[in-house]
Amino acid sequence: MSSERSTAVRDFRHFIGGEFIASESGRTFEKRRPTDNALVGHIHEGGQAEVDAAVRAAREAMQGPWGRMTVEQRTALLYKVADEITRRFDDFVAAEMADTGQPKSMMEHAFIPRGAANFKIFADVVKNVATESFQTPTPDGAGALNYAIRVPKGVIGVICPWNAPLLLMTWKVAPALACGNAVIVKPSEETPGTATLLGEVMNAVGIPKGVYNVVHGLGPNSAGEFLTRHSGVSAITFTGETRTGAAIMKAGADGIRDVSFELGGKNAGLVFADCDFDAAIEGSMRSVFLNCGQVCLGTERLYVERPIFDRFVATLKERAEALKPGHPEDRATTLGPLISQEHRQKVLSYYEKARAEGATVVTGGGIPEMSGDLGQGSWVQPTIWTGLPETASVVREEIFGPCCHITPFDSEDEAVRLANDTQYGLSTAIWTRDLSRAHRVAARIDVGITWVNSWFLRDLRTPFGGSKQSGIGREGGVHSLEFYTELRNICVKL
Ligand code: NAD
Ligand code: 6OD
């Protein structure tokens, strides 16, 4: 495994039918490291041939031993996958750090452990969830018994983003496999590392060949689109931008393929004057700046009740200015770079728009000075704005960077109205000591997930997903089974 400081250039091949293979076309594209823009990989670009091969391998796997395994056998294997991820923890941390440049401490404490946890939780869910049954009266008095069984849907296409690669990929792969499906993963073109490594894990623990496949590539007119159009793919689970979701939905429509979508967000944090101030600051620091702001659940819009507005803005400014961008392996580093130069251009264009639209730039708004090779990386300053109307583009559009706009509010109704005034509906964080208010406000906000006095506190058994343009469907716990299985009803006349 290449260390983050080394510049070894890796070759990222597809993982199909249990083998690491090159593209038939011989085409590759570059992976550059976000911290210093060094070339760290050549990624094989999958085309129709690789998607066809992966679908064949997955279909064959479903006909083979995998398709005949009992739930106990399958879930025992998934526990081994989790244990092997844990055994190779340092390799996963290094792979994800090289791909995303985010601080090692975050990888170690949050993102990589979730890879293993996802496999364990869904193994447990599948073993412990019952299906429904009804006793039905019949005219002859003998009755009938209706009961449902769950069967795997088939081959699941898993299309992933780059912001938390292992966490988000295994959040889909684990329940899909627990339910007995085979998967074809299309990782983001920015983050090939951990999906590839997971292929090694699958082989090491004896997951049958063809159950887990990875086809690298791009989106439109490449592996991503070919996967969504393939008639051998039964359903598509996708995490990424809302615009991409719309394209995938159109592609899937031809085959009436089921979709599960986790899409963009422009989430609000609501800070009431009666909150635990320090906790609200601590939580907002995470919800704005974690992962350099590249978290779909992040709060790029903060609304703060007027009596504490000035103090809140000043304290958040002080804390944001204390963030330390730097090398991911340095324990002092608290802020990573953006994923790519291209994404930095997008974020900086919003920094520019904010100025043009008349924002007060409380802090940031540019590029930090980084020393040595880091000067070539895709760094941006943590940025806070105030003073813009709700119509401003940085208040309406998802930026996916380390930035937020803060607006004062005067009443609970106004806070709810402001939070809901968006095309998105993913998450909200409410900061208040008044529990009645917390329940009241949470119920009125049109999002899939509301956190009260916390943010990104996850229990994997709970429903997760977005309303409005933030997604379709819910995953997590039993809700994942709804997507990854077909429910068959069997009616037995007694
Ligand atoms: P993206 O939509 O650009 O890309 C995601 C994946 O889709 C990539 O693998 C890409 O290659 C593929 N893709 C692109 N076009 C495609 C097409 N036409 N057909 C098939 N595949 C295609 O998203 P991104 O930039 O990688 O990720 C950031 C976005 O993801 C943000 O909008 C963020 O909010 C969202 N996100 C949402 C959640 C959630 O849970 N709601 C979680 C993480 C990220
Ligand atoms: O925690 C999860 O299960 C999840 N899907 C998180 C999404 C994070 C978005 O960036």
Coordinates of C-alpha atoms and ligand atoms in Angstrom, one line a residue:
M1 CA 0.0 0.0 0.0
S2 CA 1.4 3.4 -1.0
S3 CA 1.9 5.7 1.9
E4 CA 0.3 9.2 1.6
R5 CA 3.8 10.8 1.5
S6 CA 5.1 8.5 -1.3
T7 CA 4.4 9.2 -4.9
A8 CA 4.2 5.5 -6.0
V9 CA 1.9 5.4 -9.0
R10 CA -0.7 2.6 -8.6
D11 CA -2.6 0.7 -11.3
F12 CA -6.3 0.4 -10.4
R13 CA -7.9 -2.5 -12.3
H14 CA -11.5 -3.7 -12.3
F15 CA -12.4 -6.6 -10.0
I16 CA -14.7 -8.9 -12.0
G17 CA -15.4 -12.6 -11.2
G18 CA -12.8 -12.5 -8.4
E19 CA -10.0 -11.4 -10.7
F20 CA -8.3 -8.0 -11.1
I21 CA -8.4 -7.3 -14.8
A22 CA -7.4 -4.5 -17.2
S23 CA -9.8 -2.7 -19.6
E24 CA -10.2 -4.4 -23.0
S25 CA -9.8 -0.9 -24.6
G26 CA -6.5 -0.3 -22.7
R27 CA -7.9 3.1 -21.7
T28 CA -6.9 4.6 -18.3
F29 CA -7.3 7.9 -16.6
E30 CA -5.3 9.6 -13.9
K31 CA -5.8 9.8 -10.2
R32 CA -4.2 12.8 -8.6
R33 CA -3.7 13.3 -4.9
P34 CA -5.8 16.1 -3.5
T35 CA -3.1 17.3 -1.0
D36 CA -0.4 18.0 -3.6
N37 CA -1.8 17.1 -7.0
A38 CA 0.8 14.4 -7.4
L39 CA -0.1 11.6 -9.9
V40 CA -0.8 8.6 -7.7
G41 CA -2.7 6.2 -10.0
H42 CA -3.8 5.1 -13.4
I43 CA -7.4 3.9 -13.3
H44 CA -8.6 1.5 -15.9
E45 CA -11.7 3.0 -17.6
G46 CA -14.4 0.4 -17.9
G47 CA -16.6 0.3 -21.0
Q48 CA -19.5 -1.8 -22.2
A49 CA -17.2 -4.9 -22.4
E50 CA -16.3 -4.6 -18.7
V51 CA -19.9 -3.9 -17.6
D52 CA -21.1 -6.9 -19.7
A53 CA -18.4 -9.1 -18.1
A54 CA -19.3 -8.0 -14.6
V55 CA -23.0 -8.6 -15.2
R56 CA -22.2 -12.1 -16.5
A57 CA -20.1 -12.8 -13.5
A58 CA -22.7 -11.5 -11.1
R59 CA -25.5 -13.5 -12.7
E60 CA -23.4 -16.7 -12.6
A61 CA -22.7 -16.1 -9.0
M62 CA -26.4 -15.9 -8.2
Q63 CA -26.8 -19.3 -10.0
G64 CA -23.9 -20.8 -8.0
P65 CA -23.2 -21.5 -4.3
W66 CA -24.0 -17.9 -3.3
G67 CA -27.6 -18.3 -4.5
R68 CA -28.0 -21.5 -2.5
M69 CA -26.5 -20.3 0.8
T70 CA -28.6 -20.1 3.9
V71 CA -28.9 -16.7 5.6
E72 CA -26.7 -18.1 8.4
Q73 CA -23.9 -19.1 5.9
R74 CA -24.1 -15.8 4.1
T75 CA -24.1 -13.6 7.2
A76 CA -21.2 -15.7 8.7
L77 CA -19.2 -14.7 5.6
L78 CA -20.2 -11.0 6.0
Y79 CA -18.9 -11.1 9.6
K80 CA -15.6 -12.3 8.1
V81 CA -15.6 -9.4 5.7
A82 CA -16.0 -7.0 8.6
D83 CA -13.2 -8.7 10.5
E84 CA -10.9 -8.6 7.5
I85 CA -11.5 -4.9 7.0
T86 CA -10.6 -4.4 10.7
R87 CA -7.5 -6.6 10.3
R88 CA -6.4 -4.5 7.3
F89 CA -7.4 -1.3 9.0
D90 CA -4.2 0.5 8.2
D91 CA -4.4 -0.4 4.5
F92 CA -7.9 1.0 4.3
V93 CA -6.9 4.2 6.1
A94 CA -3.9 4.7 3.8
A95 CA -6.0 4.0 0.6
E96 CA -8.7 6.4 1.6
M97 CA -6.3 9.1 2.8
A98 CA -4.4 8.9 -0.5
D99 CA -7.7 9.2 -2.4
T100 CA -9.3 12.0 -0.4
G101 CA -6.5 13.7 1.6
Q102 CA -8.6 13.9 4.7
P103 CA -7.0 13.8 8.2
K104 CA -6.0 10.3 9.4
S105 CA -7.8 10.8 12.7
M106 CA -11.1 11.2 10.9
M107 CA -10.5 8.1 8.9
E108 CA -9.5 6.1 12.0
H109 CA -12.4 7.2 14.2
A110 CA -15.2 7.5 11.8
F111 CA -15.1 6.6 8.2
I112 CA -13.1 3.3 8.1
P113 CA -14.7 1.7 11.2
R114 CA -18.1 2.3 9.5
G115 CA -16.9 0.1 6.6
A116 CA -16.7 -2.9 9.0
A117 CA -19.8 -1.8 11.0
N118 CA -22.0 -1.7 7.9
F119 CA -21.3 -5.4 7.2
K120 CA -22.0 -6.4 10.8
I121 CA -25.2 -4.5 11.2
F122 CA -26.9 -5.7 8.0
A123 CA -25.8 -9.3 8.8
D124 CA -27.7 -8.9 12.1
V125 CA -30.7 -7.2 10.5
V126 CA -31.2 -9.9 7.9
K127 CA -31.0 -12.6 10.5
N128 CA -33.5 -11.0 12.9
V129 CA -36.2 -9.5 10.8
A130 CA -39.4 -11.5 10.4
T131 CA -41.9 -11.3 7.5
E132 CA -45.6 -10.8 7.9
S133 CA -48.3 -13.5 7.9
F134 CA -52.1 -13.4 7.9
Q135 CA -54.7 -16.0 8.6
T136 CA -57.4 -15.5 6.1
P137 CA -61.0 -16.7 6.5
T138 CA -62.5 -18.7 3.6
P139 CA -66.2 -19.7 2.8
D140 CA -65.5 -23.4 3.7
G141 CA -64.4 -22.4 7.1
A142 CA -60.9 -24.0 6.8
G143 CA -59.2 -20.7 6.1
A144 CA -55.9 -19.9 4.4
L145 CA -52.5 -18.9 5.6
N146 CA -50.7 -16.0 3.8
Y147 CA -47.1 -15.6 4.5
A148 CA -44.3 -13.6 2.9
I149 CA -40.8 -14.5 2.0
R150 CA -38.0 -12.2 1.0
V151 CA -35.8 -13.1 -2.0
P152 CA -32.8 -11.2 -3.4
K153 CA -33.6 -8.8 -6.2
G154 CA -30.7 -10.0 -8.3
V155 CA -27.8 -7.9 -9.6
I156 CA -27.5 -4.5 -7.9
G157 CA -25.7 -1.6 -9.5
V158 CA -24.0 0.5 -6.8
I159 CA -22.9 3.9 -8.0
C160 CA -20.8 5.8 -5.5
P161 CA -19.5 9.4 -4.8
W162 CA -16.1 10.4 -3.6
N163 CA -16.8 12.1 -0.3
A164 CA -16.7 9.1 2.1
P165 CA -15.9 6.3 -0.3
L166 CA -15.8 3.2 1.9
L167 CA -18.6 4.3 4.3
L168 CA -21.0 5.1 1.4
M169 CA -20.1 2.1 -0.7
T170 CA -20.4 -0.5 2.1
W171 CA -23.6 1.2 3.3
K172 CA -25.1 -0.2 0.0
V173 CA -22.9 -3.3 -0.7
A174 CA -23.4 -4.7 2.8
P175 CA -27.2 -4.9 2.8
A176 CA -27.3 -5.9 -0.8
L177 CA -25.1 -8.9 -0.1
A178 CA -26.8 -9.7 3.3
C179 CA -30.0 -10.0 1.3
G180 CA -28.3 -12.5 -1.1
N181 CA -27.8 -10.2 -4.2
A182 CA -24.6 -9.8 -6.2
V183 CA -23.3 -6.3 -6.8
I184 CA -21.4 -4.3 -9.4
V185 CA -19.8 -1.2 -7.8
K186 CA -18.9 1.8 -9.9
P187 CA -16.7 3.8 -7.5
S188 CA -16.2 7.5 -8.1
E189 CA -13.5 8.3 -10.6
E190 CA -11.8 10.3 -7.8
T191 CA -11.7 7.4 -5.2
P192 CA -10.7 4.0 -6.6
G193 CA -8.7 2.8 -3.6
T194 CA -11.0 1.2 -1.0
A195 CA -13.4 -0.4 -3.5
T196 CA -10.4 -2.1 -5.1
L197 CA -9.0 -3.2 -1.7
L198 CA -12.4 -4.6 -0.8
G199 CA -12.0 -7.0 -3.7
E200 CA -8.9 -8.4 -2.0
V201 CA -10.9 -8.8 1.3
M202 CA -13.8 -10.6 -0.5
N203 CA -11.3 -13.1 -2.0
A204 CA -9.5 -13.5 1.3
V205 CA -12.6 -14.5 3.2
G206 CA -14.1 -16.7 0.5
I207 CA -17.0 -14.7 -0.8
P208 CA -17.7 -16.6 -4.0
K209 CA -16.4 -15.1 -7.2
G210 CA -18.7 -12.8 -9.0
V211 CA -20.7 -11.7 -5.9
Y212 CA -18.7 -8.5 -5.5
N213 CA -17.5 -6.8 -8.7
V214 CA -16.0 -3.4 -9.3
V215 CA -15.9 -1.6 -12.7
H216 CA -14.0 1.6 -12.6
G217 CA -14.8 4.5 -15.0
L218 CA -16.6 7.7 -15.5
G219 CA -20.3 8.6 -15.6
P220 CA -21.9 9.6 -18.9
N221 CA -21.0 7.4 -21.9
S222 CA -18.8 5.3 -19.6
A223 CA -19.0 2.6 -17.0
G224 CA -21.6 4.5 -14.9
E225 CA -24.1 5.0 -17.6
F226 CA -23.5 1.6 -19.2
L227 CA -24.3 0.0 -15.8
T228 CA -27.5 2.0 -15.4
R229 CA -28.7 1.0 -18.9
H230 CA -27.8 -2.7 -18.7
S231 CA -30.8 -5.1 -18.9
G232 CA -29.0 -7.6 -16.6
V233 CA -29.0 -5.1 -13.7
S234 CA -32.1 -5.5 -11.5
A235 CA -31.9 -2.3 -9.5
I236 CA -29.6 0.7 -9.0
T237 CA -28.6 2.3 -5.8
F238 CA -27.0 5.7 -6.2
T239 CA -25.4 8.3 -4.0
G240 CA -24.4 11.6 -5.6
E241 CA -25.6 14.8 -7.1
T242 CA -29.3 15.4 -7.7
R243 CA -28.6 16.1 -11.4
T244 CA -26.8 12.8 -11.8
G245 CA -29.7 11.1 -10.1
A246 CA -32.1 12.5 -12.7
A247 CA -29.9 11.1 -15.5
I248 CA -29.8 7.7 -13.9
M249 CA -33.5 7.6 -13.3
K250 CA -34.1 8.3 -17.0
A251 CA -31.6 5.5 -18.0
G252 CA -33.2 3.1 -15.6
A253 CA -36.7 3.8 -16.8
D254 CA -36.3 1.7 -19.9
G255 CA -35.9 -1.5 -17.9
I256 CA -38.3 -0.4 -15.1
R257 CA -35.4 -0.8 -12.8
D258 CA -36.0 0.2 -9.2
V259 CA -33.8 3.0 -7.8
S260 CA -32.7 4.1 -4.4
F261 CA -31.2 7.6 -4.4
E262 CA -29.3 9.5 -1.8
L263 CA -28.8 12.9 -3.4
G264 CA -27.7 16.5 -2.6
G265 CA -28.6 18.7 0.3
K266 CA -28.6 22.3 1.4
N267 CA -29.2 21.6 5.1
A268 CA -30.1 24.1 7.8
G269 CA -28.7 24.3 11.3
L270 CA -31.2 26.1 13.6
V271 CA -29.5 27.6 16.7
F272 CA -32.0 28.8 19.3
A273 CA -31.0 31.4 21.9
D274 CA -31.7 28.8 24.7
C275 CA -29.2 26.3 23.4
D276 CA -26.1 25.0 25.1
F277 CA -23.9 27.6 23.3
D278 CA -20.6 25.6 23.4
A279 CA -22.3 22.4 22.2
A280 CA -24.0 24.4 19.3
I281 CA -20.6 25.8 18.3
E282 CA -18.9 22.4 18.6
G283 CA -21.6 20.8 16.6
S284 CA -21.7 23.5 13.9
M285 CA -18.0 23.3 13.5
R286 CA -18.4 19.7 12.6
S287 CA -21.5 20.1 10.5
V288 CA -19.8 22.9 8.4
F289 CA -16.2 21.9 8.2
L290 CA -15.9 18.1 8.7
N291 CA -14.4 16.4 5.6
C292 CA -13.7 20.0 4.3
G293 CA -17.4 20.5 4.1
Q294 CA -17.9 17.6 1.7
V295 CA -20.7 15.9 3.6
C296 CA -24.2 15.7 2.1
L297 CA -25.6 16.2 5.6
G298 CA -23.5 19.3 6.2
T299 CA -25.1 22.6 7.2
E300 CA -24.2 25.2 4.7
R301 CA -27.1 27.4 6.0
L302 CA -27.0 28.3 9.7
Y303 CA -29.9 30.3 11.2
V304 CA -29.2 31.7 14.7
E305 CA -31.7 33.4 17.0
R306 CA -31.0 37.1 17.1
P307 CA -30.0 37.5 20.8
I308 CA -27.0 35.2 20.3
F309 CA -26.3 36.0 16.7
D310 CA -23.3 38.3 17.1
R311 CA -21.6 36.1 19.7
F312 CA -22.3 32.9 17.6
V313 CA -20.8 34.4 14.5
A314 CA -17.7 35.8 16.3
T315 CA -17.1 32.4 18.1
L316 CA -17.5 30.3 14.9
K317 CA -15.1 32.7 13.1
E318 CA -12.5 32.3 15.8
R319 CA -12.9 28.5 15.7
A320 CA -12.8 28.4 11.9
E321 CA -9.6 30.4 11.8
A322 CA -8.0 27.9 14.3
L323 CA -8.6 25.0 11.9
K324 CA -5.2 23.6 10.7
P325 CA -5.0 22.5 7.1
G326 CA -2.1 20.2 6.6
H327 CA -0.8 16.8 5.8
P328 CA -3.3 14.1 6.7
E329 CA -0.8 12.1 8.7
D330 CA 0.0 15.0 11.0
R331 CA -2.0 14.7 14.1
A332 CA -2.3 18.4 14.3
T333 CA -4.1 18.6 11.0
T334 CA -7.8 19.4 11.4
L335 CA -8.7 20.3 7.8
G336 CA -8.1 18.4 4.6
P337 CA -8.2 19.7 1.0
L338 CA -11.1 19.5 -1.4
I339 CA -11.2 16.3 -3.5
S340 CA -9.8 17.8 -6.8
Q341 CA -8.7 20.9 -8.6
E342 CA -11.9 20.8 -10.5
H343 CA -14.0 20.8 -7.3
R344 CA -11.9 23.6 -5.9
Q345 CA -12.7 25.7 -9.0
K346 CA -16.4 25.1 -8.3
V347 CA -16.1 26.1 -4.6
L348 CA -14.0 29.1 -5.4
S349 CA -16.6 30.2 -7.9
Y350 CA -19.1 30.3 -5.1
Y351 CA -16.7 32.3 -2.9
E352 CA -16.6 34.8 -5.8
K353 CA -20.4 34.8 -6.3
A354 CA -20.9 35.5 -2.5
R355 CA -18.7 38.6 -2.8
A356 CA -20.5 39.7 -6.0
E357 CA -23.9 39.2 -4.4
G358 CA -22.8 41.5 -1.5
A359 CA -21.9 39.1 1.3
T360 CA -20.0 40.2 4.4
V361 CA -17.0 37.8 4.4
V362 CA -16.6 37.0 8.1
T363 CA -13.6 34.9 7.4
G364 CA -11.9 33.1 4.5
G365 CA -13.0 33.4 1.0
G366 CA -9.8 32.3 -0.7
I367 CA -6.9 29.9 -0.8
P368 CA -4.7 29.3 2.3
E369 CA -0.9 29.5 1.9
M370 CA 0.5 26.0 2.0
S371 CA 4.2 25.2 2.1
G372 CA 6.2 22.9 -0.2
D373 CA 4.4 20.4 -2.3
L374 CA 1.1 21.1 -0.5
G375 CA 1.1 24.4 -2.3
Q376 CA -0.1 22.4 -5.4
G377 CA -3.1 20.8 -3.5
S378 CA -6.7 21.7 -3.8
W379 CA -6.9 23.7 -0.6
V380 CA -9.5 26.4 0.2
Q381 CA -10.0 28.5 3.3
P382 CA -12.8 27.8 5.7
T383 CA -15.3 30.5 4.9
I384 CA -18.2 32.2 6.7
W385 CA -20.6 34.7 5.2
T386 CA -23.4 36.9 6.6
G387 CA -25.7 39.5 5.2
L388 CA -27.1 37.8 2.1
P389 CA -30.8 37.5 1.2
E390 CA -32.3 34.0 1.0
T391 CA -32.3 34.3 -2.8
A392 CA -28.4 34.4 -3.0
S393 CA -26.8 31.5 -4.8
V394 CA -24.6 30.5 -1.9
V395 CA -27.7 30.3 0.3
R396 CA -29.7 28.2 -2.3
E397 CA -27.2 26.0 -4.0
E398 CA -25.2 23.1 -2.7
I399 CA -21.5 24.1 -2.7
F400 CA -20.0 21.1 -1.0
G401 CA -17.1 23.0 0.5
P402 CA -16.0 24.3 4.0
C403 CA -18.4 27.2 4.1
C404 CA -21.7 28.5 5.5
H405 CA -23.9 31.5 5.5
I406 CA -25.3 32.6 8.8
T407 CA -28.7 34.5 9.0
P408 CA -30.4 35.8 12.2
F409 CA -34.1 34.9 13.0
D410 CA -36.6 36.2 15.4
S411 CA -39.2 33.5 16.0
E412 CA -39.7 29.7 15.8
D413 CA -42.1 30.1 12.9
E414 CA -39.5 32.1 11.0
A415 CA -36.8 29.5 11.7
V416 CA -39.0 26.7 10.3
R417 CA -40.0 28.7 7.2
L418 CA -36.3 29.5 6.5
A419 CA -35.2 25.9 7.0
N420 CA -37.9 24.6 4.6
D421 CA -37.3 27.2 1.9
T422 CA -35.2 24.9 -0.3
Q423 CA -35.6 22.3 -3.1
Y424 CA -33.6 19.9 -0.9
G425 CA -34.8 17.9 2.2
L426 CA -32.0 15.8 3.6
S427 CA -31.2 16.8 7.2
T428 CA -31.4 19.5 9.9
A429 CA -29.6 20.1 13.1
I430 CA -31.6 21.9 15.9
W431 CA -29.8 23.3 18.9
T432 CA -32.1 24.1 21.8
R433 CA -32.5 23.2 25.5
D434 CA -36.3 23.4 25.2
L435 CA -37.3 19.8 24.4
S436 CA -40.9 20.7 23.6
R437 CA -39.7 23.1 21.0
A438 CA -37.2 20.5 19.6
H439 CA -40.0 18.0 19.0
R440 CA -42.3 20.7 17.6
V441 CA -39.8 22.1 15.2
A442 CA -38.4 18.7 14.1
A443 CA -41.8 17.5 13.1
R444 CA -42.3 20.6 10.9
I445 CA -39.1 20.4 8.9
D446 CA -39.4 18.6 5.6
V447 CA -36.3 16.4 5.7
G448 CA -35.4 12.8 6.1
I449 CA -33.3 13.2 9.2
T450 CA -33.3 15.8 12.0
W451 CA -30.7 15.8 14.7
V452 CA -31.5 17.6 18.0
N453 CA -28.4 18.8 19.9
S454 CA -26.1 16.7 17.7
W455 CA -25.2 16.1 14.1
F456 CA -24.3 13.0 12.1
L457 CA -25.0 10.8 15.1
R458 CA -25.8 7.5 13.4
D459 CA -27.7 4.4 14.4
L460 CA -27.6 2.1 11.4
R461 CA -31.0 0.6 12.2
T462 CA -32.8 3.9 11.6
P463 CA -34.3 5.1 8.3
F464 CA -31.9 7.2 6.3
G465 CA -32.6 9.2 3.2
G466 CA -34.0 12.5 1.9
S467 CA -37.2 14.1 0.9
K468 CA -37.8 16.5 -2.0
Q469 CA -34.8 16.6 -4.3
S470 CA -32.6 14.9 -1.7
G471 CA -33.5 11.4 -2.6
I472 CA -35.9 8.6 -3.2
G473 CA -36.4 5.9 -0.7
R474 CA -35.0 5.1 2.7
E475 CA -32.2 2.7 3.6
G476 CA -30.9 1.6 7.0
G477 CA -32.0 -1.4 9.1
V478 CA -35.2 -3.0 7.9
H479 CA -35.7 -0.3 5.3
S480 CA -32.7 -1.5 3.3
L481 CA -34.4 -4.9 3.0
E482 CA -37.3 -3.2 1.3
F483 CA -35.0 -2.1 -1.5
Y484 CA -32.6 -5.1 -1.7
T485 CA -35.3 -7.8 -1.7
E486 CA -38.5 -8.7 -3.4
L487 CA -41.2 -9.6 -1.0
R488 CA -43.2 -12.7 -2.3
N489 CA -46.5 -13.6 -0.8
I490 CA -47.5 -17.2 -0.6
C491 CA -51.2 -18.1 0.0
V492 CA -51.9 -21.6 1.3
K493 CA -55.4 -22.8 1.4
L494 CA -55.8 -25.0 4.5
Ligands
NAD1 P1 -21.8 12.8 -8.8 O1 -23.2 12.7 -9.0 O2 -21.0 13.7 -9.7 O3 -21.1 11.3 -9.0 C1 -21.5 10.2 -8.3 C2 -21.2 9.0 -9.1 O4 -22.1 9.0 -10.2 C3 -19.8 8.9 -9.7 O5 -19.4 7.5 -9.5 C4 -20.0 9.2 -11.1 O6 -19.0 8.6 -12.0 C5 -21.3 8.6 -11.4 N1 -22.0 9.2 -12.6 C6 -22.0 10.5 -13.0 N2 -22.8 10.7 -14.1 C7 -23.4 9.5 -14.3 C8 -24.4 9.0 -15.2 N3 -24.9 9.8 -16.2 N4 -24.7 7.7 -15.2 C9 -24.2 6.9 -14.2 N5 -23.3 7.3 -13.3 C10 -22.9 8.6 -13.3 O7 -21.5 13.1 -7.3 P2 -20.1 13.4 -6.5 O8 -19.6 14.7 -7.0 O9 -19.3 12.2 -6.6 O10 -20.6 13.4 -5.0 C11 -21.0 14.6 -4.4 C12 -22.5 14.7 -4.4 O11 -23.1 13.5 -3.7 C13 -23.1 15.9 -3.6 O12 -24.2 16.4 -4.3 C14 -23.6 15.2 -2.3 O13 -24.6 15.9 -1.6 C15 -24.0 13.9 -2.8 N6 -24.1 12.9 -1.7 C16 -25.3 12.6 -1.1 C17 -25.3 11.7 0.0 C18 -26.6 11.4 0.7 O14 -26.6 10.5 1.5 N7 -27.7 12.0 0.3 C19 -24.2 11.2 0.5 C20 -23.0 11.5 -0.1 C21 -22.9 12.4 -1.2
6OD2 O1 -24.1 7.5 7.5 C1 -24.6 7.1 6.4 O2 -25.1 6.0 6.4 C2 -24.6 8.0 5.3 N1 -25.2 7.5 4.2 C3 -24.0 9.2 5.3 C4 -23.9 10.1 4.2 C5 -23.0 11.1 4.3 C6 -22.9 12.0 3.2 O3 -21.9 12.6 2.9

